[in-house]
């Protein structure tokens, strides 16, 4: 159980990062590997609570006090086994999970929480370094064939789980490379792409087949897949971005969805050559990022690395408070003011403004904003009862990156063709992960709406587990 007084004896130490001035010179990861001793000391801070709320806070229910204790005692191989029992890809979550486990840690009531994410990453990277991570070879095949559509974290987790019980799994991915948003959304400075390749190589050795440039509903017929495979698992994400709404002139040049910009940079980092006419280049430009969240932060970090003249992030919401609202108690995720590593690299943040017009000729030159005032206290999602609080004004803008979130999965093509039922938000409607077509199952952002890597992994795992039981129940008949 770690050291009972560890959280008092030792201070929390955050992951060490390269200084902002240094890391913005490149696109590589900037968090530094931690020494074993340092990680052991951090694990010693875990007091092994009777009811571990960190475990409740973690969407895959990682056995956090258990692996902390193993690390504290230097039993890294046991820590690795414990970690892998709940999480298929700790090398992804250890890098990019926002770690909802940490604010749920009991120590955070009186002190800083245990650095769980850092410990998780250290365990899995030590396991790779020591050669403990081996493909799980399957001793037999069931003869059941499953097609997984989409190779994001939900699809990869589902494929791995279904393959492990002997089903024959083929993953179809419309992009030229695997990984979904891990590959083309999240920048290299948060997750270098060899990390995905390393895991995919293991899954191939385990027997999973991957097909890229395989756009189901476009160049691959879903009817052919339905005939060839016993089950189809849709893990296609939530790819339809929210747009600018009714703002006039929103079709000017220089206005892009965040994913257009981020995908390009990720492709360039892979060595792909982009034609200068299509390349969105922030160098020496005034960049405005509209909207927050991970996507907005990734646009900021990428623009800064490209050499933008200025980066401004604008949000309709007021800045969150430093302390939790009463309606947002521990151990819930704290809705408090936070600064991401990209924001800390140098960007202006403007809160409580509405965007009213796009200015310029053919190309955007300025973005018109108007200050607003929100009622005191917590603002609920979807609440819009603000008042206009000032005159309109312009900010310079050569590139506007729209990062207002995602509506739902793309319906045109596959989803419409299959006639799948949707919920009122446009996500694919499932009952225990099964869609309105009994041969077709679904998981990840496609059923939940845009969420997190760890929730997608969990969803893929849960869908696989439910489908496994369903297949068994069918064969028992
Ligand atoms: C820019 C950005 C940054 C983010 N950063 C973080 C972060 O730091 N931490 C975090 O936890 N979460 C982050 N998220 C959220 C996280 O990436 C997603 O919640 C997660 O990737 C969803 O996983 P998924 O497998 O459901 O879908 P996706 O990752 O979207 O994968 C879906 C895959 O399906 C493929 N596909 C779709 N349709 C078809 C078809 N018809 N045929 C074949 N293939 C198809 C797509 O090409 C894609 O590869 C971020 C999201 C974005 C957009
Ligand atoms: S997956 Fe995320 S929430 Fe779960 S233990 Fe790791 S960092 Fe915490």
Coordinates of C-alpha atoms and ligand atoms in Angstrom, one line a residue:
X1 CA 0.0 0.0 0.0
X2 CA 2.8 2.4 -0.7
X3 CA 4.2 4.2 2.4
X4 CA 1.4 5.3 4.8
X5 CA 2.9 8.7 5.4
X6 CA 4.4 8.9 1.8
X7 CA 2.1 11.7 0.6
X8 CA 3.2 13.8 3.6
X9 CA 6.9 12.8 3.5
X10 CA 7.4 13.4 -0.3
X11 CA 6.1 16.2 -2.4
X12 CA 4.4 15.5 -5.7
X13 CA 6.7 15.9 -8.6
X14 CA 5.1 16.5 -12.0
X15 CA 6.5 15.0 -15.2
X16 CA 9.6 17.0 -16.2
X17 CA 9.1 18.9 -19.4
X18 CA 11.6 20.6 -21.7
X19 CA 11.3 24.4 -21.3
X20 CA 8.8 26.1 -23.6
X21 CA 11.5 28.0 -25.6
X22 CA 13.3 24.8 -26.3
X23 CA 10.4 22.5 -27.1
X24 CA 8.6 24.8 -29.6
X25 CA 11.6 24.4 -31.9
X26 CA 10.5 20.9 -32.8
X27 CA 7.5 18.6 -33.0
X28 CA 8.8 15.8 -30.9
X29 CA 7.6 14.8 -27.4
X30 CA 8.9 17.1 -24.7
X31 CA 8.1 15.3 -21.5
X32 CA 11.3 13.6 -20.2
X33 CA 11.5 10.0 -19.1
X34 CA 11.6 9.8 -15.3
X35 CA 14.3 8.0 -13.3
X36 CA 13.1 4.8 -11.6
X37 CA 13.9 6.2 -8.1
X38 CA 11.9 9.3 -8.8
X39 CA 8.9 7.2 -9.9
X40 CA 9.2 4.9 -6.9
X41 CA 9.1 7.9 -4.6
X42 CA 6.0 9.1 -6.3
X43 CA 4.4 5.7 -6.0
X44 CA 5.3 5.7 -2.2
X45 CA 2.9 8.7 -1.9
X46 CA -0.1 6.4 -2.5
X47 CA -1.7 5.5 0.8
X48 CA -3.7 2.5 -0.6
X49 CA -7.1 3.9 0.4
X50 CA -9.8 1.4 1.4
X51 CA -12.1 2.8 -1.2
X52 CA -9.8 4.0 -4.1
X53 CA -11.6 6.8 -5.8
X54 CA -8.8 7.1 -8.3
X55 CA -10.0 3.7 -9.6
X56 CA -13.5 5.1 -9.8
X57 CA -12.2 8.2 -11.7
X58 CA -10.4 6.1 -14.3
X59 CA -12.7 5.0 -17.2
X60 CA -10.9 1.7 -17.6
X61 CA -10.9 1.2 -13.8
X62 CA -7.1 0.8 -13.6
X63 CA -6.0 -0.9 -10.4
X64 CA -4.0 2.1 -9.4
X65 CA -3.2 1.5 -5.7
X66 CA -2.2 -2.0 -6.6
X67 CA 0.3 -1.0 -9.3
X68 CA 1.5 1.9 -7.2
X69 CA 2.4 -0.6 -4.4
X70 CA 4.3 -2.8 -6.8
X71 CA 6.3 0.1 -8.1
X72 CA 7.0 1.3 -4.5
X73 CA 8.4 -2.2 -3.7
X74 CA 10.4 -2.3 -7.0
X75 CA 8.2 -5.1 -8.3
X76 CA 7.9 -3.6 -11.8
X77 CA 6.9 -6.8 -13.6
X78 CA 4.0 -7.3 -11.3
X79 CA 3.0 -3.6 -11.8
X80 CA 3.1 -4.2 -15.5
X81 CA 0.8 -7.3 -15.3
X82 CA -1.6 -5.4 -13.1
X83 CA -1.7 -2.4 -15.5
X84 CA -2.3 -4.6 -18.5
X85 CA -5.2 -6.4 -16.9
X86 CA -7.4 -3.3 -17.4
X87 CA -5.8 -1.2 -20.1
X88 CA -4.8 -2.4 -23.6
X89 CA -2.7 0.7 -24.4
X90 CA -1.1 2.4 -21.3
X91 CA 1.6 3.8 -23.6
X92 CA -1.2 6.0 -25.1
X93 CA -3.0 6.9 -22.0
X94 CA 0.2 7.4 -20.0
X95 CA 1.1 10.1 -22.6
X96 CA -2.2 11.8 -23.5
X97 CA -4.9 10.9 -20.9
X98 CA -6.1 14.0 -19.0
X99 CA -6.0 11.7 -16.0
X100 CA -9.4 12.1 -14.4
X101 CA -8.0 9.6 -11.8
X102 CA -5.8 12.2 -10.3
X103 CA -8.3 14.8 -9.1
X104 CA -10.3 11.8 -7.7
X105 CA -7.2 10.7 -5.6
X106 CA -8.0 11.0 -1.9
X107 CA -4.7 12.7 -1.3
X108 CA -6.0 15.6 -3.4
X109 CA -8.4 16.5 -0.5
X110 CA -5.5 17.7 1.6
X111 CA -2.4 17.6 -0.6
X112 CA -1.4 17.2 -4.3
X113 CA -2.6 13.9 -5.8
X114 CA -0.4 11.0 -6.6
X115 CA 1.2 11.4 -10.1
X116 CA -0.7 8.3 -11.4
X117 CA -0.3 9.0 -15.2
X118 CA 3.5 9.4 -14.8
X119 CA 3.7 6.1 -12.9
X120 CA 1.5 4.4 -15.6
X121 CA 3.8 5.6 -18.4
X122 CA 6.9 4.6 -16.5
X123 CA 5.6 1.1 -15.9
X124 CA 4.7 0.4 -19.6
X125 CA 7.9 2.0 -20.9
X126 CA 10.0 -0.1 -18.5
X127 CA 8.1 -3.2 -19.6
X128 CA 9.0 -2.5 -23.3
X129 CA 12.6 -1.7 -22.4
X130 CA 12.9 -4.9 -20.4
X131 CA 11.4 -7.0 -23.2
X132 CA 8.4 -8.1 -21.1
X133 CA 5.9 -6.9 -23.7
X134 CA 5.4 -9.9 -26.0
X135 CA 2.6 -10.7 -28.4
X136 CA -0.2 -12.7 -26.8
X137 CA -0.3 -15.6 -29.2
X138 CA -3.6 -17.3 -29.5
X139 CA -3.5 -21.1 -29.3
X140 CA -6.7 -21.8 -31.3
X141 CA -9.1 -20.0 -33.7
X142 CA -12.9 -20.1 -33.3
X143 CA -13.7 -19.8 -37.0
X144 CA -15.7 -16.6 -36.2
X145 CA -14.7 -13.7 -38.5
X146 CA -15.1 -10.1 -37.2
X147 CA -14.5 -6.9 -39.2
X148 CA -13.6 -3.8 -37.2
X149 CA -14.1 -0.6 -39.1
X150 CA -11.9 2.2 -37.8
X151 CA -8.4 1.9 -36.2
X152 CA -8.7 4.6 -33.5
X153 CA -8.3 3.5 -29.8
X154 CA -11.8 2.0 -29.7
X155 CA -11.2 -0.1 -32.8
X156 CA -7.7 -1.2 -31.7
X157 CA -8.9 -2.2 -28.3
X158 CA -11.9 -4.1 -29.7
X159 CA -9.7 -5.9 -32.2
X160 CA -7.1 -6.9 -29.6
X161 CA -9.7 -8.2 -27.2
X162 CA -11.7 -10.2 -29.8
X163 CA -8.5 -11.6 -31.3
X164 CA -7.3 -12.8 -27.9
X165 CA -10.3 -15.2 -27.6
X166 CA -9.5 -16.7 -31.0
X167 CA -11.8 -14.8 -33.3
X168 CA -10.2 -13.8 -36.7
X169 CA -10.2 -10.0 -36.8
X170 CA -9.6 -7.7 -39.7
X171 CA -9.4 -3.9 -39.1
X172 CA -10.4 -1.7 -42.0
X173 CA -9.1 1.9 -41.9
X174 CA -9.9 4.6 -44.5
X175 CA -6.8 6.6 -43.9
X176 CA -3.3 5.7 -45.2
X177 CA -2.1 5.0 -41.7
X178 CA -3.5 3.4 -38.6
X179 CA -4.5 5.0 -35.3
X180 CA -7.5 7.3 -35.8
X181 CA -7.1 10.5 -33.9
X182 CA -4.0 9.2 -32.2
X183 CA -2.4 9.4 -35.6
X184 CA -3.8 12.4 -37.3
X185 CA -5.4 14.5 -34.6
X186 CA -3.0 14.4 -31.6
X187 CA 0.3 16.1 -32.5
X188 CA 3.7 14.4 -32.2
X189 CA 4.7 16.7 -29.4
X190 CA 2.1 14.9 -27.3
X191 CA 2.4 11.4 -28.8
X192 CA 5.1 10.4 -31.2
X193 CA 3.8 8.0 -33.8
X194 CA 6.3 5.2 -33.4
X195 CA 4.4 4.5 -30.2
X196 CA 1.3 3.5 -32.3
X197 CA 3.5 1.6 -34.8
X198 CA 5.1 -0.4 -32.0
X199 CA 1.7 -1.5 -30.7
X200 CA 0.3 -2.3 -34.2
X201 CA 3.3 -4.5 -34.9
X202 CA 2.6 -6.5 -31.8
X203 CA -1.1 -6.8 -32.7
X204 CA -0.1 -8.0 -36.2
X205 CA 2.1 -10.7 -34.6
X206 CA -0.9 -11.6 -32.4
X207 CA -2.8 -12.3 -35.6
X208 CA -4.9 -9.1 -36.3
X209 CA -5.0 -8.2 -40.0
X210 CA -5.0 -4.5 -40.9
X211 CA -6.1 -2.9 -44.1
X212 CA -5.4 0.8 -44.8
X213 CA -6.9 3.0 -47.5
X214 CA -10.0 0.8 -47.0
X215 CA -12.9 3.2 -46.8
X216 CA -15.9 1.1 -46.0
X217 CA -18.9 2.4 -47.9
X218 CA -16.6 4.0 -50.5
X219 CA -14.0 1.7 -51.9
X220 CA -15.0 -1.3 -49.8
X221 CA -18.6 -2.5 -50.0
X222 CA -20.3 -3.1 -46.7
X223 CA -22.5 -5.7 -48.3
X224 CA -19.4 -7.7 -49.2
X225 CA -18.2 -7.3 -45.6
X226 CA -21.5 -8.5 -44.3
X227 CA -21.3 -11.5 -46.5
X228 CA -17.7 -12.3 -45.6
X229 CA -17.7 -11.6 -41.9
X230 CA -19.9 -12.9 -39.1
X231 CA -19.9 -9.6 -37.2
X232 CA -19.0 -6.0 -38.1
X233 CA -17.9 -3.6 -35.3
X234 CA -18.1 0.1 -36.2
X235 CA -15.5 2.2 -34.5
X236 CA -15.6 5.2 -36.9
X237 CA -15.3 8.0 -34.4
X238 CA -17.2 11.3 -34.3
X239 CA -15.8 13.1 -37.2
X240 CA -18.4 15.8 -38.2
X241 CA -17.0 19.1 -36.9
X242 CA -19.2 21.9 -35.6
X243 CA -19.0 24.9 -37.9
X244 CA -19.3 28.7 -37.6
X245 CA -23.1 28.7 -37.8
X246 CA -24.7 31.7 -39.4
X247 CA -21.7 34.1 -39.5
X248 CA -21.6 35.9 -42.8
X249 CA -18.5 35.4 -45.1
X250 CA -17.4 32.2 -43.3
X251 CA -16.3 30.8 -46.6
X252 CA -13.3 33.2 -47.0
X253 CA -9.9 31.7 -47.6
X254 CA -7.9 31.2 -44.4
X255 CA -10.7 29.6 -42.4
X256 CA -10.2 25.9 -41.7
X257 CA -11.4 23.2 -39.4
X258 CA -8.9 22.3 -36.7
X259 CA -8.5 18.7 -38.0
X260 CA -7.5 20.0 -41.5
X261 CA -4.6 21.8 -40.0
X262 CA -3.6 19.1 -37.5
X263 CA -3.8 16.3 -40.0
X264 CA -1.5 18.2 -42.4
X265 CA 1.2 18.7 -39.8
X266 CA 1.0 15.1 -38.6
X267 CA 1.4 14.0 -42.2
X268 CA 4.4 16.3 -42.7
X269 CA 6.0 14.9 -39.6
X270 CA 5.6 11.5 -41.2
X271 CA 7.6 12.8 -44.2
X272 CA 4.7 13.4 -46.6
X273 CA 5.2 16.3 -49.0
X274 CA 2.3 18.7 -49.1
X275 CA 1.7 20.9 -52.1
X276 CA 2.4 24.6 -51.1
X277 CA -1.1 25.5 -52.4
X278 CA -2.9 23.2 -50.0
X279 CA -0.5 23.6 -47.1
X280 CA -2.0 25.6 -44.2
X281 CA 1.1 27.5 -43.0
X282 CA 1.0 29.6 -39.8
X283 CA 4.5 31.0 -40.2
X284 CA 4.5 34.8 -39.6
X285 CA 0.6 34.7 -39.5
X286 CA -1.8 35.9 -37.0
X287 CA -3.6 32.7 -35.9
X288 CA -7.0 32.7 -34.1
X289 CA -8.2 29.5 -32.5
X290 CA -11.9 29.5 -32.0
X291 CA -12.9 27.2 -29.2
X292 CA -11.1 25.3 -26.4
X293 CA -10.5 21.7 -25.4
X294 CA -7.7 19.4 -26.5
X295 CA -8.2 20.2 -30.1
X296 CA -7.9 24.0 -29.5
X297 CA -4.7 23.4 -27.5
X298 CA -3.2 21.2 -30.2
X299 CA -3.8 24.0 -32.8
X300 CA -2.1 26.5 -30.5
X301 CA 1.0 24.3 -30.0
X302 CA 1.2 23.5 -33.7
X303 CA 0.8 27.1 -34.8
X304 CA 3.6 28.2 -32.3
X305 CA 5.9 25.5 -33.7
X306 CA 5.2 26.6 -37.2
X307 CA 6.3 30.1 -36.3
X308 CA 3.0 32.1 -36.0
X309 CA 3.3 35.8 -35.4
X310 CA 0.6 35.7 -32.8
X311 CA -1.8 33.0 -31.5
X312 CA -5.1 34.1 -29.9
X313 CA -7.7 31.7 -28.5
X314 CA -11.2 32.9 -28.1
X315 CA -13.9 31.3 -26.1
X316 CA -17.6 32.2 -25.6
X317 CA -17.5 31.0 -22.0
X318 CA -16.2 33.0 -19.0
X319 CA -12.9 31.8 -17.5
X320 CA -13.5 29.0 -15.0
X321 CA -12.8 29.8 -11.3
X322 CA -9.7 28.8 -9.5
X323 CA -11.8 26.8 -6.9
X324 CA -14.5 24.2 -7.6
X325 CA -18.2 25.3 -7.6
X326 CA -20.3 23.7 -4.9
X327 CA -22.1 21.7 -7.6
X328 CA -18.8 20.2 -8.7
X329 CA -17.4 18.5 -5.5
X330 CA -14.5 16.1 -5.2
X331 CA -14.0 13.4 -6.6
X332 CA -15.6 14.7 -9.8
X333 CA -13.5 16.1 -12.6
X334 CA -12.8 19.7 -11.4
X335 CA -14.3 22.4 -13.6
X336 CA -11.6 24.9 -12.7
X337 CA -9.2 27.2 -14.6
X338 CA -6.4 25.2 -16.2
X339 CA -3.5 26.1 -18.6
X340 CA -2.4 23.4 -21.1
X341 CA 1.2 23.0 -22.0
X342 CA 0.5 24.5 -25.4
X343 CA -1.3 27.5 -23.9
X344 CA 1.7 27.9 -21.6
X345 CA 4.0 28.1 -24.7
X346 CA 2.6 31.6 -25.4
X347 CA -0.9 32.5 -26.5
X348 CA -3.4 35.1 -25.6
X349 CA -6.7 33.8 -24.2
X350 CA -9.9 35.9 -24.6
X351 CA -13.0 34.7 -22.7
X352 CA -16.6 35.9 -22.7
X353 CA -16.8 37.1 -26.3
X354 CA -19.0 36.2 -29.3
X355 CA -17.7 36.2 -32.8
X356 CA -19.9 38.4 -35.0
X357 CA -18.2 38.7 -38.4
X358 CA -15.3 37.7 -40.6
X359 CA -13.6 40.6 -42.2
X360 CA -11.4 40.9 -45.3
X361 CA -11.5 40.5 -49.1
X362 CA -11.2 37.0 -50.6
X363 CA -9.1 36.1 -47.6
X364 CA -9.9 36.6 -43.9
X365 CA -8.0 39.6 -42.5
X366 CA -9.7 40.1 -39.2
X367 CA -12.2 38.5 -36.9
X368 CA -14.9 40.6 -35.2
X369 CA -15.7 40.0 -31.6
X370 CA -18.1 41.4 -29.1
X371 CA -17.7 41.2 -25.3
X372 CA -20.5 39.5 -23.3
X373 CA -21.4 39.1 -19.7
X374 CA -22.5 35.9 -18.1
X375 CA -24.6 35.6 -15.0
X376 CA -22.6 34.9 -11.8
X377 CA -21.9 31.3 -10.8
X378 CA -21.6 28.2 -12.8
X379 CA -22.7 28.2 -16.4
X380 CA -24.2 24.9 -17.6
X381 CA -23.4 23.4 -20.9
X382 CA -25.8 24.8 -23.6
X383 CA -26.7 27.8 -21.4
X384 CA -26.9 31.0 -23.5
X385 CA -28.4 33.7 -21.2
X386 CA -25.5 36.2 -21.6
X387 CA -25.8 40.0 -22.1
X388 CA -23.9 42.1 -24.6
X389 CA -21.3 43.9 -22.6
X390 CA -19.3 46.1 -24.9
X391 CA -18.6 47.4 -28.4
X392 CA -17.6 45.2 -31.3
X393 CA -13.9 45.2 -32.1
X394 CA -11.6 43.4 -34.6
X395 CA -8.5 41.3 -33.9
X396 CA -6.1 40.6 -36.7
X397 CA -6.5 37.1 -38.2
X398 CA -4.8 35.5 -41.2
X399 CA -5.8 32.0 -40.2
X400 CA -8.9 31.1 -38.3
X401 CA -8.9 27.5 -36.9
X402 CA -12.4 26.3 -35.9
X403 CA -12.2 24.1 -32.9
X404 CA -15.8 24.0 -31.7
X405 CA -16.0 20.2 -31.2
X406 CA -17.7 17.5 -33.2
X407 CA -21.4 16.9 -33.7
X408 CA -21.5 13.2 -34.3
X409 CA -20.2 10.4 -36.6
X410 CA -20.4 11.0 -40.3
X411 CA -23.8 9.8 -41.5
X412 CA -23.4 10.2 -45.2
X413 CA -22.2 6.9 -46.7
X414 CA -21.9 3.9 -44.4
X415 CA -24.3 4.9 -41.6
X416 CA -27.1 6.2 -43.9
X417 CA -26.7 3.2 -46.3
X418 CA -27.1 0.8 -43.4
X419 CA -30.1 2.8 -42.1
X420 CA -28.8 2.6 -38.5
X421 CA -30.8 4.2 -35.8
X422 CA -29.3 7.3 -34.1
X423 CA -29.9 8.9 -30.8
X424 CA -31.1 12.5 -30.5
X425 CA -27.6 13.9 -30.7
X426 CA -26.9 12.0 -33.9
X427 CA -24.7 9.3 -32.3
X428 CA -25.2 5.7 -33.4
X429 CA -27.9 4.2 -31.1
X430 CA -26.9 0.9 -29.5
X431 CA -28.2 -1.4 -26.9
X432 CA -25.3 -3.1 -25.1
X433 CA -23.2 -2.0 -28.1
X434 CA -25.4 -3.7 -30.6
X435 CA -27.0 -1.4 -33.3
X436 CA -30.4 -1.7 -34.9
X437 CA -28.8 -4.1 -37.3
X438 CA -28.1 -7.3 -35.3
X439 CA -24.9 -8.1 -37.2
X440 CA -23.5 -4.7 -36.5
X441 CA -22.0 -3.5 -33.3
X442 CA -20.5 -0.1 -32.4
X443 CA -18.2 1.5 -29.9
X444 CA -16.1 4.6 -29.1
X445 CA -16.9 8.2 -30.0
X446 CA -19.3 6.9 -32.6
X447 CA -21.8 6.0 -29.9
X448 CA -20.7 8.4 -27.1
X449 CA -19.9 11.5 -29.1
X450 CA -16.4 13.1 -28.9
X451 CA -14.7 12.0 -25.7
X452 CA -11.3 10.7 -24.6
X453 CA -8.7 8.1 -25.6
X454 CA -9.3 6.2 -22.4
X455 CA -13.1 6.2 -22.8
X456 CA -12.7 4.9 -26.4
X457 CA -10.4 2.1 -25.1
X458 CA -13.0 1.3 -22.5
X459 CA -15.8 1.3 -25.0
X460 CA -13.9 -1.0 -27.4
X461 CA -13.1 -3.4 -24.5
X462 CA -16.7 -3.4 -23.3
X463 CA -18.1 -4.0 -26.8
X464 CA -15.7 -6.8 -27.3
X465 CA -16.6 -8.4 -24.0
X466 CA -20.4 -8.2 -24.8
X467 CA -19.9 -9.5 -28.3
X468 CA -17.8 -12.4 -27.0
X469 CA -20.6 -13.4 -24.6
X470 CA -23.2 -13.0 -27.4
X471 CA -21.2 -15.2 -29.7
X472 CA -20.8 -17.8 -27.0
X473 CA -24.5 -17.7 -26.3
X474 CA -25.3 -18.3 -30.0
X475 CA -22.9 -21.3 -30.2
X476 CA -24.4 -22.8 -27.0
X477 CA -27.8 -22.9 -28.6
Ligands
LIG1 C1 -7.2 17.1 -32.1 C2 -7.7 16.2 -31.0 C3 -6.9 16.0 -29.9 C4 -7.3 15.1 -28.9 N1 -6.5 15.0 -27.8 C5 -6.8 14.1 -26.9 C6 -6.0 13.9 -25.7 O1 -5.0 14.6 -25.6 N2 -6.4 13.0 -24.8 C7 -7.5 12.3 -24.9 O2 -7.8 11.5 -24.1 N3 -8.4 12.5 -26.0 C8 -8.0 13.4 -26.9 N4 -8.9 13.6 -28.0 C9 -10.1 12.7 -28.1 C10 -9.7 11.3 -28.6 O3 -8.8 11.4 -29.6 C11 -11.0 10.6 -29.2 O4 -12.0 10.6 -28.2 C12 -10.7 9.1 -29.5 O5 -9.6 9.1 -30.5 C13 -11.9 8.4 -30.1 O6 -11.5 7.1 -30.5 P1 -12.4 6.3 -31.5 O7 -11.6 5.1 -31.8 O8 -13.8 6.2 -31.1 O9 -12.4 7.2 -32.9 P2 -11.2 7.8 -33.7 O10 -9.9 8.0 -33.0 O11 -11.8 9.1 -34.3 O12 -11.0 6.8 -34.9 C14 -12.0 6.5 -35.8 C15 -11.3 5.9 -37.1 O13 -12.3 5.4 -37.9 C16 -11.9 5.6 -39.3 N5 -13.1 5.6 -40.1 C17 -14.2 6.4 -40.1 N6 -15.1 6.0 -41.0 C18 -14.5 4.9 -41.7 C19 -15.0 4.1 -42.7 N7 -16.2 4.2 -43.3 N8 -14.2 3.1 -43.2 C20 -12.9 2.9 -42.6 N9 -12.5 3.7 -41.6 C21 -13.3 4.6 -41.1 C22 -11.3 7.0 -39.2 O14 -10.5 7.3 -40.3 C23 -10.5 6.9 -37.9 O15 -9.2 6.4 -38.1 C24 -8.5 14.4 -29.0 C25 -9.3 14.6 -30.1 C26 -8.9 15.5 -31.1 C27 -9.8 15.7 -32.3
LIG2 S1 -5.9 5.7 -18.0 FE1 -6.1 7.9 -17.5 S2 -7.6 7.9 -15.8 FE2 -6.9 5.8 -16.0 S3 -5.1 5.6 -14.5 FE3 -4.3 6.2 -16.5 S4 -4.1 8.4 -16.5 FE4 -5.5 7.8 -14.9

